[in-house]
Coordinates of N, CA and C in Angstrom, one line a residue:
M1 N -236.6 173.2 -220.9 CA -237.6 171.8 -221.8 C -235.6 171.3 -222.4
S2 N -234.4 172.2 -221.8 CA -233.1 171.7 -222.2 C -232.7 170.4 -221.7
D3 N -233.6 169.6 -220.3 CA -233.2 168.7 -219.6 C -234.0 167.6 -220.4
K4 N -234.8 167.8 -221.4 CA -235.9 166.8 -221.7 C -235.6 166.4 -223.3
Q5 N -236.4 165.1 -223.4 CA -236.0 164.5 -225.1 C -237.7 164.3 -225.6
W6 N -237.5 164.5 -226.4 CA -238.9 164.7 -227.1 C -239.2 163.6 -228.2
C7 N -239.8 163.3 -228.7 CA -240.1 162.7 -229.7 C -241.7 162.6 -230.5
Y8 N -241.9 162.0 -231.9 CA -243.1 162.2 -232.7 C -243.8 161.1 -232.4
V9 N -245.0 161.4 -232.2 CA -245.8 160.0 -231.7 C -247.1 160.2 -232.4
S10 N -248.0 159.3 -232.8 CA -249.7 159.0 -233.4 C -250.1 160.2 -232.5
N11 N -251.2 160.6 -233.1 CA -252.3 161.3 -232.3 C -252.9 160.4 -231.5
D12 N -253.2 158.7 -231.8 CA -254.0 158.2 -230.7 C -253.0 157.7 -229.6
C13 N -252.2 158.4 -229.2 CA -251.4 158.4 -228.1 C -252.0 159.4 -227.5
D14 N -252.4 159.0 -225.8 CA -253.4 159.9 -225.1 C -252.1 160.5 -223.7
D15 N -251.0 159.6 -223.5 CA -250.3 160.2 -222.7 C -249.0 160.6 -223.3
L16 N -249.0 162.2 -223.6 CA -248.2 163.0 -224.1 C -247.0 163.9 -222.9
N17 N -247.4 163.8 -221.5 CA -246.4 163.9 -220.4 C -246.1 165.0 -220.5
G18 N -246.9 166.3 -220.8 CA -246.8 167.0 -220.9 C -246.4 167.6 -222.6
G19 N -246.8 166.7 -223.1 CA -246.2 167.3 -224.6 C -247.5 167.9 -225.3
E20 N -247.9 167.9 -226.7 CA -248.9 168.8 -227.4 C -249.3 167.8 -228.4
Y21 N -250.9 167.6 -229.1 CA -251.7 167.0 -229.8 C -251.2 168.3 -231.2
A22 N -251.0 167.9 -231.9 CA -250.8 168.1 -233.5 C -251.6 168.7 -234.3
T23 N -251.9 168.8 -235.5 CA -252.9 169.0 -236.1 C -254.3 168.1 -236.1
N24 N -255.6 168.4 -235.6 CA -256.4 167.5 -235.7 C -257.1 167.3 -237.1
Q25 N -258.1 166.6 -236.7 CA -258.5 165.8 -238.5 C -259.1 167.0 -239.1
V26 N -260.0 168.1 -238.3 CA -260.5 169.1 -239.1 C -259.1 170.1 -240.1
G27 N -257.9 170.0 -239.0 CA -257.5 170.8 -239.5 C -256.3 170.5 -240.6
F28 N -256.7 169.2 -240.2 CA -256.0 168.2 -241.7 C -256.5 168.6 -242.6
A29 N -257.6 168.3 -243.1 CA -258.7 169.0 -244.0 C -258.4 170.1 -244.4
Q30 N -258.5 171.1 -243.8 CA -258.1 172.5 -244.1 C -256.9 172.6 -244.3
G31 N -256.1 172.5 -243.5 CA -254.2 172.4 -244.4 C -254.3 172.0 -245.6
G32 N -255.3 170.5 -246.1 CA -254.5 170.3 -247.4 C -256.0 171.1 -248.4
W33 N -256.8 171.3 -247.7 CA -257.4 172.6 -248.6 C -256.8 173.6 -249.2
N34 N -256.4 174.2 -248.4 CA -255.6 175.7 -248.5 C -254.3 175.6 -249.3
N35 N -253.2 174.2 -249.0 CA -252.2 174.3 -249.5 C -252.1 173.0 -250.6
L36 N -253.3 172.6 -250.6 CA -253.1 171.4 -251.5 C -251.8 170.7 -251.1
A37 N -251.9 170.4 -250.1 CA -250.8 169.3 -249.5 C -251.0 169.2 -248.3
S38 N -250.7 167.5 -248.3 CA -251.7 166.9 -246.5 C -250.8 167.6 -245.6
T39 N -251.6 167.9 -244.1 CA -250.1 168.3 -243.3 C -250.3 167.3 -242.0
S40 N -249.4 167.2 -241.8 CA -248.8 165.6 -240.6 C -250.3 165.8 -239.7
T41 N -250.0 165.1 -238.9 CA -251.3 164.6 -238.1 C -250.8 164.1 -236.6
L42 N -248.9 164.1 -236.7 CA -248.6 163.6 -235.7 C -248.6 164.4 -234.2
S43 N -248.5 164.0 -233.3 CA -248.4 164.2 -231.8 C -247.2 164.4 -230.9
W44 N -246.1 165.1 -230.3 CA -245.4 164.9 -230.0 C -245.3 164.8 -228.3
K45 N -244.8 164.0 -227.5 CA -244.8 164.2 -226.6 C -243.1 163.9 -225.6
L46 N -243.1 164.3 -224.7 CA -242.0 164.2 -223.8 C -241.9 162.9 -223.1
C47 N -240.4 162.3 -223.3 CA -240.2 160.9 -222.8 C -240.4 161.2 -221.6
D48 N -240.7 160.0 -220.6 CA -241.1 159.1 -219.4 C -239.4 158.5 -219.0
P49 N -238.5 159.0 -218.3 CA -236.9 158.4 -218.1 C -237.6 157.2 -217.5
A50 N -238.6 156.8 -217.0 CA -238.8 155.3 -215.8 C -239.5 154.7 -217.3
A51 N -240.0 155.1 -218.3 CA -240.8 154.3 -219.2 C -240.3 154.1 -220.6
D52 N -239.5 155.4 -221.0 CA -238.4 155.1 -222.1 C -237.2 155.4 -222.2
S53 N -236.6 155.2 -223.3 CA -235.3 154.7 -223.4 C -234.9 156.4 -223.8
I54 N -234.0 157.0 -222.9 CA -233.8 158.3 -222.6 C -232.3 158.1 -223.6
L55 N -231.7 159.0 -225.0 CA -230.5 159.1 -225.2 C -229.1 159.6 -224.1
K56 N -229.7 160.7 -223.7 CA -228.7 161.2 -222.8 C -228.2 159.8 -221.8
Y57 N -229.0 158.5 -221.7 CA -228.4 158.4 -220.4 C -228.0 157.0 -220.9
K58 N -227.5 157.1 -222.3 CA -227.2 155.9 -223.0 C -225.2 156.1 -223.4
S59 N -224.5 155.5 -223.2 CA -223.3 155.4 -223.2 C -222.4 155.8 -224.7
V60 N -221.5 156.6 -224.7 CA -221.1 156.8 -226.1 C -221.2 155.4 -226.8
G61 N -220.9 154.4 -226.8 CA -220.7 152.9 -227.5 C -222.1 152.9 -227.8
E62 N -222.6 153.0 -226.6 CA -224.0 152.6 -227.7 C -224.4 153.4 -228.5
L63 N -224.5 154.8 -228.3 CA -224.9 156.1 -228.9 C -224.5 155.7 -230.4
V64 N -223.1 155.4 -230.5 CA -222.4 154.9 -231.7 C -223.3 153.7 -232.7
D65 N -223.2 152.4 -231.9 CA -224.4 151.3 -232.3 C -225.3 151.9 -232.6
L66 N -225.9 152.8 -231.8 CA -227.3 153.5 -232.6 C -227.1 153.8 -233.8
G67 N -226.1 154.7 -233.9 CA -225.9 155.5 -235.4 C -226.0 154.7 -236.2
Q68 N -224.9 153.7 -236.3 CA -224.2 152.5 -236.7 C -225.7 151.7 -237.5
L69 N -226.3 151.5 -236.6 CA -227.9 150.6 -237.1 C -228.3 151.4 -237.8
S70 N -228.4 152.6 -237.4 CA -229.8 153.8 -237.8 C -229.4 154.0 -238.9
D71 N -227.9 154.3 -239.3 CA -226.9 154.8 -240.4 C -227.6 156.3 -240.5
V72 N -227.1 157.1 -239.1 CA -227.1 158.4 -239.2 C -225.8 159.1 -238.5
S73 N -226.1 160.0 -238.7 CA -224.5 161.3 -238.9 C -224.2 160.7 -236.7
L74 N -223.2 160.0 -236.7 CA -222.7 160.0 -235.5 C -222.7 161.6 -234.4
S75 N -221.9 162.3 -235.5 CA -221.8 163.5 -235.1 C -222.7 164.7 -234.5
R76 N -224.1 164.7 -235.3 CA -225.5 164.7 -235.2 C -226.1 163.8 -233.8
L77 N -226.0 163.2 -233.8 CA -226.6 162.0 -233.1 C -226.1 162.2 -231.7
L78 N -224.8 162.4 -231.2 CA -224.3 163.0 -230.1 C -224.6 164.4 -229.9
R79 N -224.6 165.3 -230.7 CA -224.7 166.8 -230.5 C -226.8 166.4 -229.9
L80 N -227.5 166.1 -230.4 CA -228.9 165.6 -230.2 C -228.9 164.9 -228.6
A81 N -227.8 164.1 -228.1 CA -228.2 163.5 -227.1 C -227.9 163.7 -226.0
Y82 N -226.8 164.7 -226.5 CA -225.9 165.3 -224.8 C -225.8 166.7 -224.6
P83 N -226.0 167.3 -223.4 CA -226.3 168.7 -223.3 C -224.6 169.2 -223.3
A84 N -224.4 170.4 -224.0 CA -222.9 170.9 -224.4 C -222.7 172.1 -223.3
V85 N -221.4 172.0 -223.4 CA -220.8 173.1 -222.6 C -220.1 173.9 -222.9
N86 N -220.0 175.2 -222.8 CA -218.7 176.1 -223.1 C -217.6 175.9 -222.3
I87 N -216.9 174.9 -222.5 CA -215.7 174.8 -222.3 C -214.8 173.8 -223.4
T88 N -213.9 174.8 -223.8 CA -213.3 174.1 -225.0 C -211.9 172.7 -224.7
W89 N -211.4 171.9 -225.4 CA -211.4 170.6 -224.9 C -209.3 171.4 -224.3
G90 N -209.2 172.5 -225.0 CA -207.6 173.1 -224.5 C -207.9 173.7 -223.1
E91 N -209.2 173.6 -222.6 CA -209.0 174.0 -221.3 C -209.4 172.5 -220.4
A92 N -209.7 171.6 -220.5 CA -210.4 170.6 -220.2 C -209.2 169.7 -220.2
M93 N -208.4 169.8 -221.4 CA -207.2 168.5 -221.2 C -206.2 168.1 -220.0
Y94 N -205.9 168.8 -219.3 CA -204.7 168.6 -218.2 C -205.7 168.4 -217.0
F95 N -207.3 169.1 -216.9 CA -207.7 168.2 -215.9 C -208.0 166.4 -216.2
M96 N -208.8 166.0 -217.5 CA -209.0 164.9 -217.6 C -207.4 163.9 -217.5
E97 N -206.4 164.6 -218.7 CA -205.7 163.6 -218.0 C -205.0 163.4 -216.5
A98 N -205.2 164.2 -215.8 CA -205.1 164.4 -214.5 C -205.5 163.1 -213.8
I99 N -206.6 163.5 -214.1 CA -207.6 162.0 -213.8 C -207.2 160.7 -214.3
D100 N -206.8 160.6 -215.1 CA -206.6 159.7 -215.8 C -205.1 159.0 -215.4
E101 N -203.8 159.8 -214.7 CA -203.0 159.7 -214.2 C -203.7 158.7 -213.0
A102 N -204.4 159.6 -212.1 CA -204.9 159.5 -210.8 C -205.4 158.1 -210.1
W103 N -206.0 157.8 -211.7 CA -206.9 156.3 -211.6 C -206.2 155.2 -211.0
A104 N -207.2 154.6 -209.8 CA -207.0 153.1 -209.4 C -207.9 152.2 -209.4
P105 N -207.9 151.3 -209.4 CA -209.3 150.5 -209.6 C -209.8 150.2 -208.2
R106 N -209.4 150.5 -206.9 CA -209.9 151.1 -205.8 C -210.4 151.7 -205.4
V107 N -210.3 153.4 -206.4 CA -210.5 154.1 -205.9 C -212.0 154.8 -206.5
T108 N -212.5 155.6 -205.9 CA -213.8 156.1 -206.6 C -214.0 157.1 -207.5
L109 N -214.5 157.4 -208.8 CA -214.2 158.5 -209.2 C -213.9 160.1 -208.9
E110 N -215.2 159.8 -207.2 CA -215.7 161.0 -206.9 C -214.0 161.5 -206.1
D111 N -213.3 160.0 -205.9 CA -212.4 160.8 -204.4 C -211.4 161.2 -205.5
V112 N -210.8 160.8 -206.6 CA -210.1 161.3 -207.5 C -209.7 162.2 -207.8
V113 N -211.6 163.2 -208.4 CA -211.7 164.8 -208.8 C -211.6 164.7 -207.6
D114 N -211.9 165.0 -206.5 CA -211.6 165.6 -204.8 C -210.2 165.8 -204.7
A115 N -209.4 165.1 -205.4 CA -207.9 165.0 -204.8 C -207.4 165.6 -205.7
L116 N -207.9 166.0 -207.0 CA -206.8 167.1 -207.7 C -206.8 168.5 -207.4
Q117 N -205.5 168.9 -207.3 CA -205.3 170.6 -206.7 C -206.3 171.5 -207.3
A118 N -207.1 172.3 -207.1 CA -207.9 173.5 -207.7 C -207.0 174.6 -207.6
P119 N -207.3 175.3 -208.8 CA -206.4 176.2 -209.2 C -206.7 177.4 -208.4
T120 N -206.1 178.3 -208.0 CA -206.3 179.0 -207.2 C -206.7 180.6 -208.4
S121 N -207.6 181.8 -208.1 CA -208.1 183.0 -208.3 C -207.0 183.6 -208.9
A122 N -205.5 183.5 -208.4 CA -204.4 184.3 -208.9 C -204.2 183.7 -210.8
W123 N -205.1 182.9 -210.9 CA -204.7 182.2 -212.2 C -205.6 182.9 -212.9
G124 N -206.5 183.1 -211.9 CA -208.1 184.3 -213.3 C -209.6 183.1 -212.7
S125 N -210.3 183.7 -213.0 CA -211.8 183.1 -212.4 C -211.9 182.2 -213.3
R126 N -211.8 182.4 -214.5 CA -212.0 181.5 -216.0 C -211.2 180.2 -215.4
V127 N -210.6 179.9 -214.9 CA -210.1 178.7 -214.6 C -210.2 178.1 -213.4
V128 N -210.7 178.7 -212.6 CA -211.4 178.1 -211.2 C -212.5 177.9 -211.4
D129 N -213.6 178.7 -212.5 CA -214.5 178.0 -212.8 C -214.6 176.9 -213.7
V130 N -214.0 177.0 -214.8 CA -213.9 175.8 -215.7 C -213.2 174.0 -214.6
H131 N -212.6 174.3 -214.1 CA -212.3 173.1 -212.6 C -213.5 172.7 -212.0
S132 N -214.4 173.8 -212.1 CA -215.4 173.8 -211.1 C -216.2 172.6 -211.8
M133 N -216.9 173.9 -213.2 CA -217.9 173.1 -214.3 C -217.4 171.1 -214.4
L134 N -216.1 171.2 -215.0 CA -215.5 169.5 -214.8 C -215.7 169.2 -214.0
S135 N -215.4 169.4 -212.7 CA -215.8 168.6 -211.2 C -216.7 167.7 -211.6
D136 N -217.8 168.6 -211.7 CA -219.2 168.2 -211.4 C -219.5 167.6 -213.0
I137 N -219.1 167.9 -213.9 CA -219.8 166.5 -215.0 C -219.1 165.5 -214.8
V138 N -217.6 165.2 -214.3 CA -216.9 164.4 -214.8 C -217.4 162.9 -213.5
K139 N -218.2 163.9 -212.3 CA -218.4 163.0 -211.4 C -219.9 162.4 -211.3
S140 N -220.7 162.9 -211.8 CA -222.0 162.9 -212.9 C -222.3 161.7 -213.7
E141 N -221.3 161.8 -214.4 CA -220.9 160.6 -215.6 C -221.7 160.4 -216.3
Q142 N -222.0 162.0 -216.8 CA -223.4 162.5 -217.5 C -222.3 162.6 -218.6
G143 N -222.6 161.9 -220.2 CA -222.0 162.1 -221.0 C -222.1 163.6 -221.2
T144 N -221.2 164.4 -221.9 CA -221.5 165.8 -222.3 C -220.3 166.2 -222.9
I145 N -221.0 167.0 -224.2 CA -220.0 168.0 -224.8 C -219.6 169.0 -224.5
L146 N -218.1 168.8 -224.9 CA -216.9 170.0 -225.1 C -217.3 170.9 -225.9
D147 N -218.3 172.0 -226.4 CA -218.4 172.8 -227.4 C -217.4 173.4 -228.2
S148 N -216.7 173.1 -229.5 CA -215.9 173.5 -230.4 C -216.7 174.9 -230.9
P149 N -215.5 175.9 -231.1 CA -215.7 177.2 -231.5 C -217.3 177.0 -232.7
G150 N -217.8 177.6 -232.8 CA -218.8 177.7 -233.5 C -219.8 176.7 -233.7
H151 N -219.6 175.9 -232.7 CA -220.2 174.7 -232.5 C -220.6 173.9 -233.7
G152 N -219.5 173.5 -233.8 CA -218.8 172.4 -235.4 C -219.2 171.1 -235.1
D153 N -218.7 170.8 -235.8 CA -219.4 169.3 -236.2 C -218.0 167.8 -235.3
N154 N -216.8 168.5 -235.2 CA -215.8 168.0 -234.6 C -215.9 168.5 -233.6
F155 N -215.9 167.9 -232.5 CA -215.8 167.7 -230.7 C -215.5 167.0 -229.6
H156 N -215.1 167.0 -228.6 CA -214.8 166.1 -227.6 C -216.1 165.8 -226.6
V157 N -215.7 164.9 -226.4 CA -217.0 164.1 -225.4 C -216.3 163.6 -224.1
I158 N -217.2 164.2 -223.3 CA -216.7 163.8 -221.5 C -217.8 162.7 -221.0
R159 N -217.3 161.3 -220.5 CA -218.2 160.7 -219.6 C -217.5 160.0 -219.1
G160 N -217.7 160.6 -217.8 CA -217.0 160.1 -216.7 C -215.7 160.8 -216.7
R161 N -214.7 159.7 -216.4 CA -213.5 159.6 -216.9 C -212.8 159.5 -218.4
E162 N -214.2 159.0 -218.6 CA -213.9 159.0 -220.7 C -214.0 160.2 -221.4
V163 N -212.7 160.2 -222.5 CA -212.8 161.2 -223.5 C -213.1 160.9 -225.0
W164 N -213.7 161.3 -225.5 CA -214.0 160.6 -227.2 C -214.0 162.0 -227.7
V165 N -213.1 161.6 -229.2 CA -212.9 162.5 -229.9 C -214.2 162.1 -231.2
V166 N -214.9 163.3 -231.7 CA -215.8 163.4 -232.5 C -215.1 164.2 -233.8
Q167 N -214.5 163.1 -234.8 CA -213.9 163.8 -236.1 C -214.3 163.6 -237.3
R168 N -214.4 164.6 -238.6 CA -215.0 163.8 -239.4 C -213.8 163.3 -240.2
I169 N -214.1 162.0 -241.2 CA -213.2 161.4 -241.5 C -212.8 162.1 -243.3
A170 N -211.1 161.9 -243.5 CA -211.0 162.5 -244.9 C -211.7 162.5 -245.7
L171 N -212.1 161.4 -245.8 CA -213.3 161.7 -247.3 C -214.9 161.3 -246.9
G172 N -215.4 162.6 -245.9 CA -216.3 162.4 -245.5 C -217.5 163.0 -246.5
D173 N -217.0 163.9 -247.4 CA -218.0 163.9 -248.5 C -218.3 162.9 -249.2
M174 N -217.7 161.8 -249.6 CA -217.7 160.6 -249.5 C -218.7 159.7 -249.6
A175 N -218.7 159.5 -247.6 CA -219.1 159.2 -247.2 C -220.4 159.3 -247.2
Y176 N -220.9 161.0 -247.1 CA -222.3 161.8 -247.1 C -222.5 161.3 -248.4
L177 N -222.1 161.7 -249.6 CA -222.5 161.5 -251.1 C -223.4 160.5 -250.9
G178 N -222.3 159.6 -250.6 CA -222.9 157.8 -251.3 C -223.7 157.4 -250.2
G179 N -224.6 158.5 -249.4 CA -225.5 157.9 -248.4 C -225.2 157.4 -247.5
H180 N -223.8 156.7 -246.8 CA -223.6 156.4 -245.9 C -223.0 157.2 -244.5
F181 N -224.3 157.9 -243.8 CA -223.9 158.8 -243.0 C -223.2 158.6 -241.8
A182 N -223.2 156.9 -241.3 CA -222.7 157.0 -240.2 C -221.2 156.3 -240.6
L183 N -220.7 156.6 -241.3 CA -219.3 156.2 -241.7 C -218.5 158.0 -241.9
E184 N -219.2 159.0 -241.8 CA -218.9 160.2 -242.0 C -217.9 161.2 -240.9
F185 N -218.6 160.0 -239.7 CA -217.3 160.4 -238.8 C -217.0 159.4 -238.1
D186 N -215.6 159.6 -237.2 CA -215.6 158.5 -236.7 C -215.5 158.9 -234.8
V187 N -215.6 158.4 -233.9 CA -216.1 158.4 -232.9 C -214.9 157.5 -232.5
N188 N -213.5 158.6 -231.8 CA -212.7 157.7 -230.8 C -212.5 157.5 -229.4
C189 N -212.4 156.5 -228.4 CA -212.1 156.9 -227.4 C -210.4 157.3 -226.9
T190 N -209.7 158.4 -226.5 CA -208.3 158.6 -226.4 C -208.2 158.6 -225.0
I191 N -208.8 158.7 -224.1 CA -208.8 158.8 -222.6 C -209.3 157.9 -221.6
G192 N -208.9 157.1 -220.8 CA -209.8 156.4 -219.7 C -211.1 155.5 -220.0
C193 N -210.8 155.2 -221.7 CA -211.7 153.6 -222.1 C -211.0 152.3 -221.9
A194 N -211.8 151.2 -222.1 CA -211.4 150.1 -221.8 C -210.7 149.8 -223.1
P195 N -209.9 148.6 -223.8 CA -209.5 148.5 -225.2 C -210.7 148.7 -225.9
A196 N -210.3 148.9 -226.9 CA -211.4 149.1 -228.0 C -212.0 147.9 -228.4
R197 N -213.3 147.7 -228.6 CA -214.0 146.3 -229.4 C -213.5 145.8 -230.7
G198 N -213.1 144.7 -231.2 CA -213.0 144.2 -232.5 C -213.8 144.4 -232.8
E199 N -213.8 145.2 -234.4 CA -214.8 145.6 -235.6 C -214.4 145.2 -236.6
A200 N -215.2 144.4 -237.3 CA -215.1 144.0 -238.8 C -215.0 145.3 -239.4
P201 N -214.0 144.8 -240.7 CA -214.0 146.0 -241.3 C -215.1 146.6 -241.9
S202 N -215.0 148.0 -242.8 CA -216.3 148.8 -242.8 C -216.8 148.0 -244.6
P203 N -218.0 147.5 -245.1 CA -218.3 146.8 -246.1 C -218.2 148.1 -247.2
V204 N -218.0 149.1 -246.9 CA -218.0 150.3 -248.1 C -216.8 150.5 -247.9
D205 N -216.0 150.6 -249.3 CA -215.0 151.1 -249.8 C -215.0 152.6 -250.4
L206 N -214.8 153.1 -249.4 CA -215.2 154.7 -249.2 C -213.5 155.3 -250.7
E207 N -212.8 154.3 -251.0 CA -211.6 155.5 -251.7 C -212.1 155.1 -253.3
T208 N -213.0 153.6 -253.6 CA -213.5 153.8 -254.7 C -214.8 153.9 -254.7
L209 N -215.6 154.8 -253.9 CA -217.3 154.6 -253.9 C -217.4 155.3 -255.0

């Protein structure tokens, strides 16, 4: 299931693509009788990449736009969208910087990665394993989270040769308590991205919120 995306749908939906029906009408009545509270009748379905919009295939910028439109935590949205690997930014930093330095418009990303000098086992098996995993991740151009200690909310994201930093702002508590959840975290590209798009200043003044 780790490579799939699911969503809630109405029980009227017959194409669950491997998902399951939730409580039927009889179960709904029984649940309400026993618990004195209504019970959801929503089913859940596995999304179909050919027909549905899959979060994992969206760019970081598209996910940020979606999070801001829906006013949800950008950190949480990225966590739910992309797979995570047990590699820290400290382990990946030199690898990604080397790709950025070697990048040229007429060279493919795969050629750049393959041209990097791979470490030998003399440096330890962990270094060799990390180099191999990062090579596959970069070539796939699948957005991937470099997991932070304790699976925290601040982390790095790699997508192709891009490196994005997800970090809670200094006034994150004010953004959260004020209900402006999309403003709680900054998501910025630090390596391998095109110049940032010009954006209008936030209409919410967190200093005086």
